[in-house]
Coordinates of C-alpha atoms in Angstrom, one line a residue:
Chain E
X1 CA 12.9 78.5 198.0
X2 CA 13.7 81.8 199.8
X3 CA 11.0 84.2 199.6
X4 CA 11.0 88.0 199.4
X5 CA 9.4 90.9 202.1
X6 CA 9.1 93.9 202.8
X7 CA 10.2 95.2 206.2
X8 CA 10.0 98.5 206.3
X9 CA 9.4 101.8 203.7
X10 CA 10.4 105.8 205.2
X11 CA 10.6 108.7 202.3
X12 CA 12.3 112.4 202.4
X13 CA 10.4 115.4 201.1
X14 CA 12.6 118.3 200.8
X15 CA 11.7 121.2 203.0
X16 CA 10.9 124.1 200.1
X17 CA 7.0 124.5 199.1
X18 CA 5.6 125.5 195.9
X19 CA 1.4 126.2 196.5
X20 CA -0.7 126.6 194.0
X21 CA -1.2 130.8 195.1
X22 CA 2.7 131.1 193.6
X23 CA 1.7 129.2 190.7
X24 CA -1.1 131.2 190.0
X25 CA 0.8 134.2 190.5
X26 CA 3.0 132.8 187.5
X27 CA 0.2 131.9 185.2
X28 CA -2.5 134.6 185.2
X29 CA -4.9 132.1 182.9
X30 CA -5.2 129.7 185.8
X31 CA -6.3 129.8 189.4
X32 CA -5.8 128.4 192.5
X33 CA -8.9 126.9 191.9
X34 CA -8.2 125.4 188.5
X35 CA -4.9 124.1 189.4
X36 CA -6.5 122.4 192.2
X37 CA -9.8 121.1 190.1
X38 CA -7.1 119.9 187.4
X39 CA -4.7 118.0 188.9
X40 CA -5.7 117.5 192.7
X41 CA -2.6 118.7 193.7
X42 CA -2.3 121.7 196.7
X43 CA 1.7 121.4 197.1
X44 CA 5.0 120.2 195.8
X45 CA 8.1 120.0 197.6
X46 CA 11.1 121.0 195.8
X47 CA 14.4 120.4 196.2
X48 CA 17.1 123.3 197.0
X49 CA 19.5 123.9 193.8
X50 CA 22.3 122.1 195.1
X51 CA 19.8 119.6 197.0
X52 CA 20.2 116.2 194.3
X53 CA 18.8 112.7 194.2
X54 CA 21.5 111.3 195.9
X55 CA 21.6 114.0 198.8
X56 CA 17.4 113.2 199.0
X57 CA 18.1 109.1 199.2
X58 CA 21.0 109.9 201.3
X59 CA 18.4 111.7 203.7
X60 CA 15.6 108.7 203.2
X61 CA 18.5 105.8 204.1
X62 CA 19.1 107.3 207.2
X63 CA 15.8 107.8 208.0
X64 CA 15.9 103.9 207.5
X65 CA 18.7 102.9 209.1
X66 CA 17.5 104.9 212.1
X67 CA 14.1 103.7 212.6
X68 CA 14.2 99.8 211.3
X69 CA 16.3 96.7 213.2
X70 CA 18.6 96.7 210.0
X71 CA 22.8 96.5 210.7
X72 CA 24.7 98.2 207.7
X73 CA 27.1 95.2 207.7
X74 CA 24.1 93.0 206.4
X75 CA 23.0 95.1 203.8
X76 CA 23.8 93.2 200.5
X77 CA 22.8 94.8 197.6
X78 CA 22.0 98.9 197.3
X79 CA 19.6 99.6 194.1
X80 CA 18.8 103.3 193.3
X81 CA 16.0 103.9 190.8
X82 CA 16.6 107.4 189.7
X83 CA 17.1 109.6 186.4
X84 CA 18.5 112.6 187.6
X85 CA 21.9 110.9 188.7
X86 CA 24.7 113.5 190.3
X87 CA 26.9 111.9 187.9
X88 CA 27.3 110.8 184.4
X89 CA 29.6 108.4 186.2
X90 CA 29.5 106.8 188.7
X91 CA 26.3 105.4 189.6
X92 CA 25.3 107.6 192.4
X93 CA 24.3 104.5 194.1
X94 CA 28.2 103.9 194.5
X95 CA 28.3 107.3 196.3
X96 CA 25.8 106.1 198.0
X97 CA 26.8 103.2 199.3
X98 CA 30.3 105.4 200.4
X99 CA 28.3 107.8 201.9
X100 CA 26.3 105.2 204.0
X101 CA 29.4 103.9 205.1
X102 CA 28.2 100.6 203.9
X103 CA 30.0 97.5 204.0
X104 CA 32.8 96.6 200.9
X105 CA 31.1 93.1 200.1
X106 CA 27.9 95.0 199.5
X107 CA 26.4 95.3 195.4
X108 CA 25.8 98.7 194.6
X109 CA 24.5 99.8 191.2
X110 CA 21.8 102.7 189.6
X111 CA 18.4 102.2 187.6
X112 CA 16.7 104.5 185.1
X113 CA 13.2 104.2 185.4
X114 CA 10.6 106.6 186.7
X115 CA 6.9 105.5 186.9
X116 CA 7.3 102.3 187.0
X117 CA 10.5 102.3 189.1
X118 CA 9.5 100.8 192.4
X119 CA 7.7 97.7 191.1
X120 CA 10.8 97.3 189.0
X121 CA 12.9 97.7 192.2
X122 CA 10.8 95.3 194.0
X123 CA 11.3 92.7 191.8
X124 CA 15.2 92.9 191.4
X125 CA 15.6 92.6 195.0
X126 CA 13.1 90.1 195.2
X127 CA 15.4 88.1 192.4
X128 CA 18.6 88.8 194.5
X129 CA 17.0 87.4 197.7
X130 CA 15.0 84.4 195.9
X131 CA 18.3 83.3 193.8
X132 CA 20.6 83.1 197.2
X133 CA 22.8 86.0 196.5
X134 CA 21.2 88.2 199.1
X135 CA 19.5 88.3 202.4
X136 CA 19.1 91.9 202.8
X137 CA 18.3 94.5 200.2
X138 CA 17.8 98.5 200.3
X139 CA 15.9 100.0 197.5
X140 CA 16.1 104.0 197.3
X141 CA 14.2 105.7 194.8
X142 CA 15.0 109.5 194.0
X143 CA 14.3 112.3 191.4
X144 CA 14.2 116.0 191.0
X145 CA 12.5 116.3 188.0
X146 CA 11.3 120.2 188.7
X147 CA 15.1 120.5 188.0
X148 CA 14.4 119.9 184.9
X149 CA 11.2 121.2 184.1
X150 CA 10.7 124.9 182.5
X151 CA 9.6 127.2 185.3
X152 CA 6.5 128.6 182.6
X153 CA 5.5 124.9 181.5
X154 CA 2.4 124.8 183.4
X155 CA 2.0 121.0 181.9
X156 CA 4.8 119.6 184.2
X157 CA 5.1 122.1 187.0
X158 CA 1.7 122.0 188.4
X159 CA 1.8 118.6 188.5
X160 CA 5.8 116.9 189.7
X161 CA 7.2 117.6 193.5
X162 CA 10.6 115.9 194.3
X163 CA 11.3 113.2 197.0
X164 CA 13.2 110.0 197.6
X165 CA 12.1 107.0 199.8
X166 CA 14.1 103.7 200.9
X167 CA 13.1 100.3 201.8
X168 CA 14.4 97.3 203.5
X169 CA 13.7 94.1 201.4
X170 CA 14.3 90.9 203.5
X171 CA 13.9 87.7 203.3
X172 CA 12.3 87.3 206.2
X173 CA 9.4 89.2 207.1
X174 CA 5.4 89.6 206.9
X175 CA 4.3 91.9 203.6
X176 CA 5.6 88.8 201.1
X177 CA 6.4 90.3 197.6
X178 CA 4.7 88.0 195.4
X179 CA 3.9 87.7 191.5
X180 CA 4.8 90.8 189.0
X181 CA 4.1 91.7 185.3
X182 CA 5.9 94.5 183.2
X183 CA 5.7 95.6 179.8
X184 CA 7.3 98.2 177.5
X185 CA 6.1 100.4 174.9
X186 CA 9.4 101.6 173.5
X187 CA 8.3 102.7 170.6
X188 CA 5.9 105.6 172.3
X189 CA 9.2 107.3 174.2
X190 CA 9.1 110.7 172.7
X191 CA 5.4 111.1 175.1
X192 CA 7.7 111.5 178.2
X193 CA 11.5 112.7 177.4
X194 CA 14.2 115.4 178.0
X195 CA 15.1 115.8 173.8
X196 CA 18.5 116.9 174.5
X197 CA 21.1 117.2 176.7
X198 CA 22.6 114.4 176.4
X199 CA 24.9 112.1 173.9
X200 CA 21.7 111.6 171.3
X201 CA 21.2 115.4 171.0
X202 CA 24.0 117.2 172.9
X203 CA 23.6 120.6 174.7
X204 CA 24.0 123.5 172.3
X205 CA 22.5 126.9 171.7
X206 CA 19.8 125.3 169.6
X207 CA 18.7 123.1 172.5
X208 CA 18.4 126.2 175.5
X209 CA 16.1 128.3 172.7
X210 CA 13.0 128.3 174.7
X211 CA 9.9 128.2 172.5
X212 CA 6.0 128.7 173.5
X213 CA 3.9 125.4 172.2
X214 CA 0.5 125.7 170.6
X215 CA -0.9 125.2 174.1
X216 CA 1.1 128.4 175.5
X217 CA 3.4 126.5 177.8
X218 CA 7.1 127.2 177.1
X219 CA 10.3 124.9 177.5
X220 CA 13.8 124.4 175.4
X221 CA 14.9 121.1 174.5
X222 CA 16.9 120.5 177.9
X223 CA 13.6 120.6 179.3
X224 CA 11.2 117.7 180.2
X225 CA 8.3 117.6 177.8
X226 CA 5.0 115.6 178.3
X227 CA 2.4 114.6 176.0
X228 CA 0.3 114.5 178.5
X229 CA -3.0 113.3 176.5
X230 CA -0.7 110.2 174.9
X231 CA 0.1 109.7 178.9
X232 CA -3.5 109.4 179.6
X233 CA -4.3 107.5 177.4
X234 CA -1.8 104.9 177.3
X235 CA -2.2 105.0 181.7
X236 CA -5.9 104.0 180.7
X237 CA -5.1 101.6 178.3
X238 CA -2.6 99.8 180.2
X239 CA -3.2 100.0 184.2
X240 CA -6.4 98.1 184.1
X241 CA -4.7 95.4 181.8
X242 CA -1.8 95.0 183.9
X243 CA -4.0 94.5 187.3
X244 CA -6.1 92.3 185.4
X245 CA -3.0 89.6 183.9
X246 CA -1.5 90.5 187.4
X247 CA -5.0 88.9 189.0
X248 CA -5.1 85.9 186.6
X249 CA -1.2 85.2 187.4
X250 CA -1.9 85.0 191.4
X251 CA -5.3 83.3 190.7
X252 CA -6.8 86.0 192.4
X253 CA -10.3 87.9 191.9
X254 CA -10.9 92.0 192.0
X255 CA -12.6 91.2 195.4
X256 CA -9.2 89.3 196.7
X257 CA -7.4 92.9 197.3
X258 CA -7.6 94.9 200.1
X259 CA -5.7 97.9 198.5
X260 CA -4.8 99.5 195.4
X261 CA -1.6 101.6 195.4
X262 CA -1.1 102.9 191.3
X263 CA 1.5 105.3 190.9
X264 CA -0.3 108.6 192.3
X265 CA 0.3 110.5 188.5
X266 CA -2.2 113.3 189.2
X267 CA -5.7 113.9 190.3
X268 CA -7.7 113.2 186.6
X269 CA -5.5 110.4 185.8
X270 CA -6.4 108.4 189.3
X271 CA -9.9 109.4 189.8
X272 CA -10.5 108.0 186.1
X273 CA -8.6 104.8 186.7
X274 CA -10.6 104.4 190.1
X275 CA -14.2 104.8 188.1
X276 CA -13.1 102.5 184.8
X277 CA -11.8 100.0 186.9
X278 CA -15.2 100.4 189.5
X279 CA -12.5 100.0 192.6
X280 CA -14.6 101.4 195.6
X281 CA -12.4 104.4 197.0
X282 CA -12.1 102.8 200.3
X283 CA -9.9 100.4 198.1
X284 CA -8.5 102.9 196.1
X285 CA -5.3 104.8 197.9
X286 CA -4.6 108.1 196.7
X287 CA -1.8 110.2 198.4
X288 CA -1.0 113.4 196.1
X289 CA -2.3 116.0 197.2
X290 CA 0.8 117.5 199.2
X291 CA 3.6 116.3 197.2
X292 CA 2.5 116.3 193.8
X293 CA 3.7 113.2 191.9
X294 CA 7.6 112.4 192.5
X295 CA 7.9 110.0 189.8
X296 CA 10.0 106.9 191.2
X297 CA 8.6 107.8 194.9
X298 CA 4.6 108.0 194.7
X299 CA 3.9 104.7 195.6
X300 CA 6.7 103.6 198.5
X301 CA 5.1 107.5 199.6
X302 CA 1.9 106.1 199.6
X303 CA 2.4 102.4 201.0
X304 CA 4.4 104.0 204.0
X305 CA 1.5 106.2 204.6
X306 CA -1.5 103.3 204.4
X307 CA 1.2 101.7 207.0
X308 CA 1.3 105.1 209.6
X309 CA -2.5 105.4 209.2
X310 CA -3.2 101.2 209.8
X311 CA -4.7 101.1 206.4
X312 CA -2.8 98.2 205.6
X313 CA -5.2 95.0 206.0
X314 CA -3.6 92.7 208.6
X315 CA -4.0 89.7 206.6
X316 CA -4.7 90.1 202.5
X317 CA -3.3 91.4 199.5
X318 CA -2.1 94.6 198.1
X319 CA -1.6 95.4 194.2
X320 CA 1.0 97.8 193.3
X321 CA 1.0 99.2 189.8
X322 CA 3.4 102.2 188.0
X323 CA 3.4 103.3 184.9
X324 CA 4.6 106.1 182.7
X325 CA 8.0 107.4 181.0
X326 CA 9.7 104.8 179.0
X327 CA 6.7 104.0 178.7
X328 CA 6.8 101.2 180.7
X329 CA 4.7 99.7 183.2
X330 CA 5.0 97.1 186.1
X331 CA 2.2 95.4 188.4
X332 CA 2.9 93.5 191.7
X333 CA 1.1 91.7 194.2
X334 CA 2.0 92.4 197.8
X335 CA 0.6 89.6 200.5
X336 CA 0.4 90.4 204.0
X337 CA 0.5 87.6 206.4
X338 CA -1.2 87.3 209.9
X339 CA 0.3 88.9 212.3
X340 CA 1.3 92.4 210.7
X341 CA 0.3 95.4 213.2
Chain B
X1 CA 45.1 106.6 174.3
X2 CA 43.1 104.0 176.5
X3 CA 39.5 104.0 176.0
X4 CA 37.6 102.5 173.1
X5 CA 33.6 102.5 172.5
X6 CA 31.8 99.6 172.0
X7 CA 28.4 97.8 172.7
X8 CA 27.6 93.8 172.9
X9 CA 24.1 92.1 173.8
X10 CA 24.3 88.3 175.9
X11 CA 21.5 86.2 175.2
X12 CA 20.7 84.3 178.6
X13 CA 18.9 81.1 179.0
X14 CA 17.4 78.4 181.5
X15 CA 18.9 75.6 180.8
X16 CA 18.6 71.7 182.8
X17 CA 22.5 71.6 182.4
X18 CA 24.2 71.9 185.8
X19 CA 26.6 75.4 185.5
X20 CA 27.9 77.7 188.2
X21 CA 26.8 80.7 186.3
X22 CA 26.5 83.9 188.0
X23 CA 27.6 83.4 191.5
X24 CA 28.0 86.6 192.8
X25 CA 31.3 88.3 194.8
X26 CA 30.5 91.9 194.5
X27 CA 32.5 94.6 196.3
X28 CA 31.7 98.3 196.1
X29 CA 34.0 101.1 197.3
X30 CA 31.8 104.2 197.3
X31 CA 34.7 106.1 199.3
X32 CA 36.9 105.8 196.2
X33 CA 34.2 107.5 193.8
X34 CA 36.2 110.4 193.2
X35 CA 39.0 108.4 191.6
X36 CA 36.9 107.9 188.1
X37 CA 33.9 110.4 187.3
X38 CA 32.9 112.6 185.1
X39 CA 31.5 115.3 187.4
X40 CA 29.7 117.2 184.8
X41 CA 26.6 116.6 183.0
X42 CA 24.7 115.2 186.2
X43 CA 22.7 117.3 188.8
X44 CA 25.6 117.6 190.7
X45 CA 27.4 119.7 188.5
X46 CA 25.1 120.6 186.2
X47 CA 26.3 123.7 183.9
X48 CA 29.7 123.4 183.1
X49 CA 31.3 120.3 181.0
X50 CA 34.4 119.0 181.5
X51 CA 36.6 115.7 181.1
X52 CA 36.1 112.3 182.3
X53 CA 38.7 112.2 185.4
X54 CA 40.9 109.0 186.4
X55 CA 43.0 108.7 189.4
X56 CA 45.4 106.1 187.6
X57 CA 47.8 105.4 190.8
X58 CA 44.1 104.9 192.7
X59 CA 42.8 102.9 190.4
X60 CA 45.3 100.6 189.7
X61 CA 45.6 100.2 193.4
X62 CA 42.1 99.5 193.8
X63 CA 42.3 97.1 191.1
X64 CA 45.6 95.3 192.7
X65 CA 43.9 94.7 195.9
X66 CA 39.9 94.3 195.0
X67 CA 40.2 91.7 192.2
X68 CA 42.5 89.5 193.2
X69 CA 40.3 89.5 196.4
X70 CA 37.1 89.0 194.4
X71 CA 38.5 86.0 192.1
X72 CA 39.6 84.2 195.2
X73 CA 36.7 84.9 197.4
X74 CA 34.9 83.2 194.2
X75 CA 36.9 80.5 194.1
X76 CA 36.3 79.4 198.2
X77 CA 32.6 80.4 197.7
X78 CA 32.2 78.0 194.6
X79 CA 34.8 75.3 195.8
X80 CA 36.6 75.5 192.7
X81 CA 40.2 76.9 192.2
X82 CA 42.8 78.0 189.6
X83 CA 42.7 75.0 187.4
X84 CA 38.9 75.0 186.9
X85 CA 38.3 77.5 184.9
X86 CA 39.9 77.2 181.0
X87 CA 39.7 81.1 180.4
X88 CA 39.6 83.7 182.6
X89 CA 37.8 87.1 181.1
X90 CA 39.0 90.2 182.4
X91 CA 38.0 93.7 182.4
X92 CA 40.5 95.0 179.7
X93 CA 41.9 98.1 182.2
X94 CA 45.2 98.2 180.6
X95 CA 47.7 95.6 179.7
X96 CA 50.1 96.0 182.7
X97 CA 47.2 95.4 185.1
X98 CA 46.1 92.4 183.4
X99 CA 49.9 91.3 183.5
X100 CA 50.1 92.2 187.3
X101 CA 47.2 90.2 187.7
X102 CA 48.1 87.1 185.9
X103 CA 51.3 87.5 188.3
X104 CA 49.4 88.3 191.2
X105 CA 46.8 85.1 190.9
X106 CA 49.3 82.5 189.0
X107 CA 47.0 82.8 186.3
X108 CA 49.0 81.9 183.0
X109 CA 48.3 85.0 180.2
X110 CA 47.1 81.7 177.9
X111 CA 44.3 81.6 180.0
X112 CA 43.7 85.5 179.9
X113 CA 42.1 86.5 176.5
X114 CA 43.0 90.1 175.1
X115 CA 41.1 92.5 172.7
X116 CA 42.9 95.8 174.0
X117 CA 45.2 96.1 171.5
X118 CA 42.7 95.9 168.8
X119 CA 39.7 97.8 170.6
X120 CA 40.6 99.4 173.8
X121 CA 39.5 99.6 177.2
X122 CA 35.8 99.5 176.1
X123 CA 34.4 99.6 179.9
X124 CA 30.9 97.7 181.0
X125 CA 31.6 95.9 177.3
X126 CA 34.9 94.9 177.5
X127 CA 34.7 91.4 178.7
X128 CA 32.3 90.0 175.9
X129 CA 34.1 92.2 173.4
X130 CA 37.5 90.2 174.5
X131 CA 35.7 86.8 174.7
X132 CA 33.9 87.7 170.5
X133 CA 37.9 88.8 169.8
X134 CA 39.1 85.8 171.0
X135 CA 36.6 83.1 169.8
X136 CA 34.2 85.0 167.6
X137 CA 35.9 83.7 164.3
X138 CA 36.8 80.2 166.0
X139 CA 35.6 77.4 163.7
X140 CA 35.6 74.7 166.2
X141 CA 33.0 74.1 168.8
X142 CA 35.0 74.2 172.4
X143 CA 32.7 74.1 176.0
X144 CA 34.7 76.5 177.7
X145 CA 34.4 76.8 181.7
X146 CA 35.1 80.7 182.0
X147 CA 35.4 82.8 184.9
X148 CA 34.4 86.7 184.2
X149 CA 36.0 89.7 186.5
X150 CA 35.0 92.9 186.2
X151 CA 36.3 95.8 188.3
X152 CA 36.5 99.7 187.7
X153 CA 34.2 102.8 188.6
X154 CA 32.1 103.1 191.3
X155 CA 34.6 101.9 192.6
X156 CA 33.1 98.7 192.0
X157 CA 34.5 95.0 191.7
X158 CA 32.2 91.5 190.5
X159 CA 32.9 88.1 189.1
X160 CA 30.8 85.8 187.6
X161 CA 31.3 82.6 186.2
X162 CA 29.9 80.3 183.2
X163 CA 30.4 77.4 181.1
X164 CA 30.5 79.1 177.6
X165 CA 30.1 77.2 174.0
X166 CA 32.4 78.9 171.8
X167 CA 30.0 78.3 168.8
X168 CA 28.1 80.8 170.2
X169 CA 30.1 83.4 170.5
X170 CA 29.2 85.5 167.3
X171 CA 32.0 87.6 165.2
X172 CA 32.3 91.0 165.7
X173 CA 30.3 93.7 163.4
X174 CA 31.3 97.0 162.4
X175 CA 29.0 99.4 161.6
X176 CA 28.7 103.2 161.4
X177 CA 24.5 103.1 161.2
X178 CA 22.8 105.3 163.5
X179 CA 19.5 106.4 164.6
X180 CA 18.3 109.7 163.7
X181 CA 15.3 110.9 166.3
X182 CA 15.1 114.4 164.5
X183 CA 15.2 116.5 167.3
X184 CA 17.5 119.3 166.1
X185 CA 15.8 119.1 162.9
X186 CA 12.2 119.1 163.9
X187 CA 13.3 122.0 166.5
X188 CA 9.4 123.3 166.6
X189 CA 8.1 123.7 169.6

C-alpha cells in the first residue's frame, strides 16, 4: 500500500497590519494591554479589499512551486479549503488551478471547512495518494474572514488575521501522514456562522441593520458572529478527547509525541488546553501572536514555522488537531522518519 | 429554460465483490472559468448581484472535446471499451450534447438514460437524478455495469464507473418541506 507525506508547507500573510494601538483607538473600554492579556494576540494581517482567498493561495502556491523540487505537470489533484470563495461558482480552486497554469489531467475542486480544515485536507490527499489515483497532491488553505467581520465587533476582530498556506503531499517522502479522527457537531452550528447572506437567509435590508449585542459589540446579519463561550467550551470538551481516541488508534502514549500543533484559536483557548491536558510547553507549539488566528491556516502556519526554527523532532511523532466552525473537529498523527533535517 | 434544482444522497459501501468503481480521469480547465460563473455573491465581487453567466458556444465546445476524451482515456486506463458498460450516465447539459456525444463515442442513446425532459439540467445532481428517473420505479432487480461522466464548470470534466443493482436505486420524492433557522424572525441582536 502507498503511503502518504508531507514534503513541504510555505504560507502568505498579506502585507497590511492591524496592532492592537489601532484597535484600542477603536474601542475606548479596552487597552493595548487587555487586548494583549485576552487573546495573546499583538497583530493581524489583513488582506487589501480587492486582495481574496484565491489571490492569497495564488501567492502561497507560488511560494511552493518556487522553493520545493515539485514539476506542475505532476501535480494531480489541487484541494482548496476555504469559505470565502471569489465565486459562488466556480470553485476558486478551478481558477486556481488556471491561474497556476497547471496541467489539464489535474483534479481540482474547493472545501468549506475552517478550523478543522487542514487535518481534513490532509486526509483527502492522503486517500487520493493511498487509493492509487494520485502521486502528487497540493493542499492550499485560504480565508479572509476580517472581510467579513464588523469593524466594532471587538469578539472577532481582536482575535482573526487572514493568510493562506500550501503544501505538497507526496507519496514519497519523510513526515508520513498517519492515523486521523474527525467528528461533527452539527447540531451546535449557529456558535460560529454568517446568518445571512446567502440562499438560507438572503441579503436584504433587514440583514445590513447593524445592532449592538448585550455585550456591546455590534454586527448585522452578513456579519460573522461567534459565541465565543459555546467555542470554548466545546474546544475544551473536544480537543483533549480527540488526542486521546487519536492516541489509542496509533497505539501510542502522551509521552510518544514530540509536538503538539492545535489549531492556534487564541491565547485563553491554548494556554487552557495546554494546562488541562498537562502538555509541558516545550511540547506545546503556539504560533499566534503575529497573525492572529487565520482559521484554515493556523496550523500549516505553525508546522512550517517548527520546520524553519528545527523544532521538528528528527525522528517521532507529531499530533495535529483543529477544531471549531461547523463545529467540527479533526486529529492526525504526523510520523517523522530518520533522516529528516 | 435549462436548469432544474434538485438534491440526491449515494450510500457507498466496502464491499468483497470485485468492481471498477471510481477510477478516476479527471480534467480541469481553470483557463476556461469565465465561460460559467456567477461572479457575484463571492469576495470577488462582493456587492452587487447579478446572473449566473454561460458561454454556451464555449461550453459546448469544451464539452465536445473534454468528455469524449475523458470516457476514452477511461476506457484504455481500465482496459475496458464500448461494450462493457450496459448504461452510460451522463451529465444532463442539454439534449443536443448528449446526442452529439452518443454520435461522437458510438454510444447507442439506449444505453444513455435521460431525466432532462422531466427535470432539467439539475448540475452536480444530474447523473443520480437520471439513473432514480430511469430505474427508480423498475420492478425488476438488473446488476447494471454503469459508466458515470460528468463535465461542466470549473471547467471541470470526471468519470467514474460502477456496477449498480437497480433495486437500489430508490424512486424519486417530492417535497416542498423546508427548514426554518429563524434568523429573519429572531432578528435580535
Amino acid at each position: 500500500m502507498n503511503n502518504a507525506y508531507i514534503r513541504n508547507v510555505e504560507y502568505y500573510l498579506p502585507e497590511t497590519i492591524l496592532g492592537n494601538a489601532e484597535l484600542a483607538q477603536l474601542y475606548p473600554e479596552w487597552t493595548e494591554e487587555r487586548i494583549v492579556s485576552k487573546t495573546g494576540i499583538r497583530t493581524r494581517h489583513i488582506a487589501d479589499s480587492d486582495e481574496t482567498s484565491l489571490d492569497m493561495a495564488e501567492k502561497a502556491c507560488r511560494v511552493l512551486f518556487e522553493r520545493s523540487a515539485l514539476e506542475k505537470q505532476d501535480v494531480d489533484f489541487l484541494i482548496l479549503m476555504t469559505e470565502t470563495p471569489d465565486y459562488l461558482l466556480p470553485a476558486s480552486a478551478c481558477v486556481l488551478h488556471g491561474k497556476l497554469d497547471l496541467p489539464e489531467d489535474c483534479g481540482a475542486f474547493d472545501v468549506n471547512l475552517g478550523c478543522s480544515a487542514y487535518v481534513y485536507g490532509l486526509i483527502l490527499a492522503k486517500s487520493l495518494i493511498v487509493s492509487g489515483m494520485a502521486h502528487n497532491v497540493v493542499l492550499a488553505t485560504a480565508d479572509t474572514y476580517t472581510k467579513l467581520i464588523n469593524p466594532m465587533d471587538k469578539s472577532t476582530r481582536t482575535l482573526f488575521g487572514d493568510a493562506a498556506t500550501a503544501t505538497w503531499i507526496s507519496d514519497t517522502g519523510l513526515i508520513e501522514i498517519g492515523e486521523s479522527v474527525f467528528g461533527t457537531r452539527g447540531k451546535a452550528y449557529e456558535s460560529l456562522i454568517v446568518p445571512a447572506g446567502l440562499f438560507r437567509t438572503p441579503s436584504c435590508d433587514e440583514t445590513k441593520v447593524v445592532r449592538v449585542d448585550e455585550n456591546g459589540y455590534s454586527r448585522c446579519q452578513e456579519n460573522i458572529f461567534m459565541d465565543g463561550a459555546d467555542i470554548l467550551s466545546f474546544s475544551i470538551d473536544v480537543v483533549p478527547k480527540t488526542v486521546s481516541q487519536l492516541l489509542k488508534k496509533a497505539e501510542l502514549k502522551d509521552e510518544d509525541i514530540a509536538l503538539y500543533i492545535f489549531h492556534q484559536a487564541n491565547g485563553f483557548m491554548l494556554s487552557y488546553l495546554q494546562k488541562k491536558m498537562k502538555i509541558n510547553r516545550e511540547r506545546f507549539v503556539e504560533s499566534f501572536s503575529d497573525t492572529g488566528n487565520t482559521v484554515s491556516s493556523t496550523i500549516p502556519i505553525a508546522l512550517k514555522r517548527c520546520m524553519e526554527d528545527g523544532k521538528l523532532p528528527s525522528k517521532g511523532n507529531i499530533v495535529l488537531c483543529g477544531f471549531g466552525v461547523g463545529l467540527s473537529w479533526g486529529g492526525v498523527r504526523l510520523s517523522i522518519k530518520d533522516g529528516v533535517q | 429554460m435549462l436548469l432544474g434544482d434538485a438534491g440526491t444522497a449515494t450510500l457507498l459501501e466496502k464491499t468483497d465483490d470485485r468492481c471498477d468503481v471510481m477510477t478516476f480521469g479527471g480534467a480541469t480547465y481553470g483557463e476556461g472559468f469565465r465561460s460559467v460563473y456567477n461572479c457575484y455573491g463571492g469576495f470577488r465581487h462582493h456587492a452587487a448581484k447579478g446572473a449566473e453567466r454561460m458561454d454556451d458556444i464555449e461550453v459546448f465546445n469544451f464539452i465536445l472535446t473534454y468528455a469524449p476524451q475523458a470516457i476514452r482515456e477511461f476506457w484504455t486506463h481500465t482496459g475496458t471499451g464500448l461494450e462493457d458498460y450496459d448504461c452510460y450516465a451522463l451529465h444532463q447539459a442539454s439534449l443536443f450534447t448528449l446526442k452529439q456525444l452518443s454520435r461522437k463515442l458510438k454510444i447507442g442513446m439506449d444505453k444513455i438514460p435521460l431525466s432532462l425532459a422531466r427535470y432539467g439540467n439539475t448540475g452536480p445532481a444530474s447523473i443520480p437524478v437520471t439513473l432514480v428517473h430511469a430505474f427508480g420505479e423498475h420492478a425488476e432487480k438488473k446488476q447494471m455495469r454503469t459508466l458515470m461522466c460528468g463535465f461542466g464548470v470549473g471547467l471541470s470534466v470526471s468519470a467514474a464507473s460502477a456496477m449498480l443493482d437497480t433495486a437500489d436505486i430508490l424512486p424519486m420524492v417530492e417535497t416542498e418541506e423546508y427548514f426554518d433557522d429563524g434568523i429573519l424572525e429572531g432578528a435580535t441582536g
